[in-house]
Tab-separated table of C-alpha atoms in Angstrom:
chain	number	residue	atom	x	y	z
A	267	ASN	CA	4.806	4.790	83.046
A	268	ALA	CA	1.544	3.634	84.670
A	269	GLY	CA	0.250	6.022	87.207
A	270	VAL	CA	-2.104	5.021	90.136
A	271	MET	CA	-5.015	2.910	88.815
A	272	GLN	CA	-8.365	2.586	90.422
A	273	ASN	CA	-11.258	0.434	89.362
A	274	PRO	CA	-14.051	0.602	88.702
A	275	ARG	CA	-14.266	4.263	87.971
A	276	HIS	CA	-17.983	4.239	88.632
A	277	LEU	CA	-19.829	1.817	90.817
A	278	VAL	CA	-23.585	1.687	91.438
A	279	ARG	CA	-24.767	-0.270	94.286
A	280	ARG	CA	-28.173	-0.675	95.964
A	281	ARG	CA	-28.490	-0.182	99.662
A	282	GLY	CA	-27.439	-3.303	101.640
A	283	GLN	CA	-25.092	-4.510	98.912
A	284	GLU	CA	-21.263	-4.784	99.146
A	285	ALA	CA	-18.876	-2.307	97.446
A	286	ARG	CA	-15.198	-3.420	96.515
A	287	LEU	CA	-12.825	-0.548	95.377
A	288	ARG	CA	-9.434	-1.464	94.055
A	289	CYS	CA	-6.409	0.442	93.852
A	290	SER	CA	-3.039	-0.452	92.067
A	291	PRO	CA	-0.311	1.844	93.107
A	292	MET	CA	2.560	3.087	90.949
A	293	LYS	CA	5.204	0.639	90.260
A	294	GLY	CA	7.659	0.493	93.183
A	295	HIS	CA	5.234	1.961	95.736
A	296	SER	CA	4.496	-0.032	98.700
A	297	HIS	CA	2.237	2.453	100.574
A	298	VAL	CA	-1.244	3.393	99.920
A	299	TYR	CA	-3.655	6.023	101.496
A	300	TRP	CA	-7.464	6.103	101.005
A	301	TYR	CA	-9.384	9.256	101.048
A	302	ARG	CA	-13.080	9.915	100.785
A	303	GLN	CA	-14.559	13.161	98.992
A	304	LEU	CA	-18.099	14.232	99.947
A	305	PRO	CA	-19.594	17.283	98.137
A	306	GLU	CA	-20.000	19.494	101.289
A	307	GLU	CA	-17.271	17.926	103.355
A	308	GLY	CA	-14.169	17.791	101.152
A	309	LEU	CA	-11.480	15.238	101.288
A	310	LYS	CA	-11.062	13.043	104.469
A	311	PHE	CA	-8.332	10.579	105.209
A	312	MET	CA	-9.534	7.080	105.817
A	313	VAL	CA	-6.605	4.629	106.102
A	314	TYR	CA	-3.011	4.170	105.483
A	315	LEU	CA	-1.592	0.836	104.495
A	316	GLN	CA	1.631	-0.844	103.669
A	317	LYS	CA	1.834	-4.199	102.101
A	318	GLU	CA	0.162	-6.626	104.543
A	319	ASN	CA	-0.191	-4.005	107.294
A	320	ILE	CA	-2.619	-1.361	108.297
A	321	ILE	CA	-0.570	1.550	109.756
A	322	ASP	CA	-3.381	4.064	110.541
A	323	GLU	CA	-7.043	3.438	110.310
A	324	SER	CA	-8.104	6.454	112.404
A	325	GLY	CA	-10.345	7.843	109.544
A	326	MET	CA	-12.286	4.580	108.919
A	327	PRO	CA	-15.822	4.302	110.171
A	328	LYS	CA	-15.836	1.625	112.879
A	329	GLU	CA	-18.435	-0.542	111.129
A	330	ARG	CA	-18.956	-1.839	107.599
A	331	PHE	CA	-15.553	-0.509	106.108
A	332	SER	CA	-12.430	-2.552	106.031
A	333	ALA	CA	-9.137	-2.133	103.898
A	334	GLU	CA	-6.357	-4.429	102.883
A	335	PHE	CA	-3.195	-4.290	100.927
A	336	PRO	CA	-1.977	-7.761	100.236
A	337	LYS	CA	1.545	-8.951	99.385
A	338	GLU	CA	0.337	-9.453	95.767
A	339	GLY	CA	-2.328	-7.572	94.062
A	340	PRO	CA	-4.109	-4.308	94.445
A	341	SER	CA	-5.241	-2.620	97.697
A	342	ILE	CA	-9.131	-3.134	98.287
A	343	LEU	CA	-11.374	-0.929	100.119
A	344	ARG	CA	-14.474	-2.898	101.109
A	345	ILE	CA	-17.792	-1.378	102.261
A	346	GLN	CA	-20.300	-3.853	103.449
A	347	GLN	CA	-24.181	-3.168	103.512
A	348	VAL	CA	-23.834	0.267	101.760
A	349	VAL	CA	-25.991	3.179	102.704
A	350	ARG	CA	-26.996	6.212	100.879
A	351	GLY	CA	-24.505	8.204	102.915
A	352	ASP	CA	-21.583	6.143	101.428
A	353	SER	CA	-22.164	7.787	97.947
A	354	ALA	CA	-18.942	9.662	97.483
A	355	ALA	CA	-15.639	9.778	95.391
A	356	TYR	CA	-12.976	7.440	96.795
A	357	PHE	CA	-9.490	8.260	95.931
A	358	CYS	CA	-6.377	6.184	96.741
A	359	ALA	CA	-2.864	7.680	96.568
A	360	SER	CA	0.356	5.697	96.459
A	361	HIS	CA	3.674	6.565	98.005
A	362	PRO	CA	7.171	4.918	97.763
A	363	GLY	CA	7.511	4.660	101.461
A	364	LEU	CA	10.627	5.429	103.432
A	365	ALA	CA	12.594	6.369	100.280
A	366	GLY	CA	10.016	8.812	99.155
A	367	GLY	CA	9.632	12.484	99.983
A	368	VAL	CA	6.532	14.239	101.360
A	369	GLY	CA	5.439	15.286	97.879
A	370	GLU	CA	5.382	11.950	96.364
A	371	GLN	CA	1.881	11.037	97.139
A	372	TYR	CA	0.259	10.394	93.803
A	373	PHE	CA	-3.457	10.195	93.402
A	374	GLY	CA	-5.595	7.933	91.269
A	375	PRO	CA	-8.523	9.104	89.201
A	376	GLY	CA	-11.065	7.919	91.900
A	377	THR	CA	-13.976	5.683	92.152
A	378	ARG	CA	-17.329	7.201	92.208
A	379	LEU	CA	-19.677	5.256	94.275
A	380	THR	CA	-23.469	5.809	93.962
A	381	VAL	CA	-25.824	4.063	96.278
A	382	THR	CA	-29.436	3.833	95.348
B	173	GLN	CA	-14.063	23.835	114.250
B	174	LYS	CA	-12.473	22.290	111.189
B	175	GLU	CA	-8.574	21.846	111.465
B	176	VAL	CA	-8.236	23.467	108.001
B	177	GLU	CA	-10.491	26.195	106.834
B	178	GLN	CA	-10.758	27.214	103.222
B	179	ASP	CA	-13.445	29.325	101.447
B	180	PRO	CA	-15.053	27.343	98.610
B	181	GLY	CA	-15.789	30.311	96.567
B	182	PRO	CA	-16.447	30.200	93.691
B	183	LEU	CA	-13.890	32.538	92.650
B	184	SER	CA	-14.215	34.150	89.047
B	185	VAL	CA	-11.513	36.152	87.511
B	186	PRO	CA	-10.568	37.574	83.948
B	187	GLU	CA	-7.644	35.952	82.213
B	188	GLY	CA	-4.423	37.553	83.267
B	189	ALA	CA	-5.375	38.430	86.663
B	190	ILE	CA	-3.417	37.664	89.806
B	191	VAL	CA	-5.325	35.010	91.848
B	192	SER	CA	-4.872	34.686	95.669
B	193	LEU	CA	-6.188	31.613	97.420
B	194	ASN	CA	-5.725	30.984	101.086
B	195	CYS	CA	-6.363	28.644	104.008
B	196	THR	CA	-6.255	28.978	107.760
B	197	TYR	CA	-5.544	26.175	110.263
B	198	SER	CA	-5.723	25.629	113.911
B	199	ASN	CA	-3.255	22.801	114.579
B	200	SER	CA	0.220	24.116	115.534
B	201	ALA	CA	1.660	20.587	114.573
B	202	PHE	CA	1.267	21.077	111.002
B	203	GLN	CA	4.561	21.261	109.308
B	204	TYR	CA	4.063	20.544	105.651
B	205	PHE	CA	1.809	22.802	103.676
B	206	MET	CA	0.596	21.501	100.315
B	207	TRP	CA	-1.389	22.797	97.263
B	208	TYR	CA	-3.357	20.453	95.052
B	209	ARG	CA	-5.265	21.239	91.883
B	210	GLN	CA	-8.225	19.061	91.064
B	211	TYR	CA	-10.028	19.102	87.614
B	212	SER	CA	-13.573	18.019	87.587
B	213	ARG	CA	-13.922	14.250	87.912
B	214	LYS	CA	-10.149	13.729	88.363
B	215	GLY	CA	-7.751	13.035	91.233
B	216	PRO	CA	-5.817	15.755	93.026
B	217	GLU	CA	-2.592	16.745	91.481
B	218	LEU	CA	0.219	18.229	93.654
B	219	LEU	CA	1.235	21.812	92.556
B	220	MET	CA	3.735	22.650	95.232
B	221	TYR	CA	4.648	22.299	98.974
B	222	THR	CA	6.400	24.224	101.691
B	223	TYR	CA	8.035	22.940	104.867
B	224	SER	CA	7.436	25.192	107.795
B	225	SER	CA	7.402	28.937	107.252
B	226	GLY	CA	8.416	31.000	104.188
B	227	ASN	CA	7.886	31.395	100.361
B	228	LYS	CA	8.292	29.141	97.422
B	229	GLU	CA	7.998	30.005	93.860
B	230	ASP	CA	7.438	27.624	90.780
B	231	GLY	CA	6.715	29.466	87.540
B	232	ARG	CA	3.495	31.412	87.860
B	233	PHE	CA	2.718	29.953	91.350
B	234	THR	CA	3.874	31.267	94.643
B	235	ALA	CA	3.184	29.587	97.982
B	236	GLN	CA	3.499	31.394	101.198
B	237	VAL	CA	3.312	30.173	104.857
B	238	ASP	CA	2.927	32.282	107.913
B	239	LYS	CA	2.935	30.047	110.939
B	240	SER	CA	2.709	32.805	113.390
B	241	SER	CA	-0.759	33.520	111.907
B	242	LYS	CA	-1.544	30.041	110.973
B	243	TYR	CA	-2.261	31.193	107.502
B	244	ILE	CA	-1.200	30.050	103.997
B	245	SER	CA	-1.517	31.315	100.475
B	246	LEU	CA	-1.183	30.291	96.928
B	247	PHE	CA	-0.751	33.024	94.298
B	248	ILE	CA	-1.250	32.409	90.470
B	249	ARG	CA	0.182	35.175	88.299
B	250	ASP	CA	-1.043	35.713	84.722
B	251	SER	CA	-3.902	33.345	85.272
B	252	GLN	CA	-5.055	31.300	82.226
B	253	PRO	CA	-8.346	29.517	81.322
B	254	SER	CA	-6.547	26.218	81.839
B	255	ASP	CA	-6.142	27.211	85.499
B	256	SER	CA	-9.873	26.789	86.134
B	257	ALA	CA	-10.180	23.932	88.662
B	258	THR	CA	-10.562	23.373	92.270
B	259	TYR	CA	-7.591	24.406	94.535
B	260	LEU	CA	-7.212	22.411	97.813
B	261	CYS	CA	-4.833	23.123	100.568
B	262	ALA	CA	-3.518	20.231	102.552
B	263	MET	CA	-1.354	19.698	105.621
B	264	ILE	CA	0.801	17.099	107.334
B	265	PRO	CA	1.495	17.417	110.975
B	266	TYR	CA	5.073	17.265	112.424
B	267	ASN	CA	4.463	14.142	114.603
B	268	ALA	CA	3.107	12.086	111.657
B	269	GLY	CA	6.439	10.149	111.450
B	270	ASN	CA	6.572	8.137	108.291
B	271	ASN	CA	2.615	8.816	108.143
B	272	ARG	CA	1.954	11.346	105.390
B	273	LYS	CA	-1.806	11.441	105.691
B	274	LEU	CA	-3.201	14.733	104.370
B	275	ILE	CA	-5.502	17.083	106.294
B	276	TRP	CA	-7.490	18.841	103.719
B	277	GLY	CA	-9.262	22.264	103.309
B	278	LEU	CA	-12.629	22.207	101.469
B	279	GLY	CA	-11.172	23.421	98.234
B	280	THR	CA	-11.821	26.724	96.407
B	281	SER	CA	-13.265	26.615	92.972
B	282	LEU	CA	-11.691	29.029	90.505
B	283	ALA	CA	-12.839	29.976	87.164
B	284	VAL	CA	-10.583	31.980	84.889
B	285	ASN	CA	-12.580	33.639	82.021
B	286	PRO	CA	-10.992	34.365	78.549
């Protein structure tokens, strides 16, 4: 019974490079949320996706950040031209969708991005 | 002002103590009130949640919501060293529809000393 998987667990990028973070939801889950955790700011919602659809991206920075959840494969959070301020832990959470209850948002172990 | 306020602590208690954690919020639209536990270098794990006002108990944990005061609490009875973690409150607004995005407090770091 695999839980939510995220990879890589740790990612180091130099300023200006691209970072790709992957999230494989739990089996049968078609909805994914991405959150970012900064040390002094706590967890912040970034984006909510269903397969092939972005439902709510109100928490995503307007530039450099994008997310997708294709019909097949994991959800991807992409950060272009990373800056030091992007260093954070990025968590995804999966949810079964309409059939699921409020408490059925399960978190992955996170990807820790360090920008040098 | 942040939508959800939570004292980050740290909070240090002896084993067996009753722990009280709390959050305040400003958005009247919040309807679901969640408590998560996060161990170092791990993802958040749901402890329990409450819909609207009232109390909910699960083993050693009790969650309380007072919507009139916009104040929620989590009580841990007979605390154990294994309870040492960061406790995060999170909320979902009523008008979210099927969108269950969580609005988070900062988290309170708890250490239970043997």
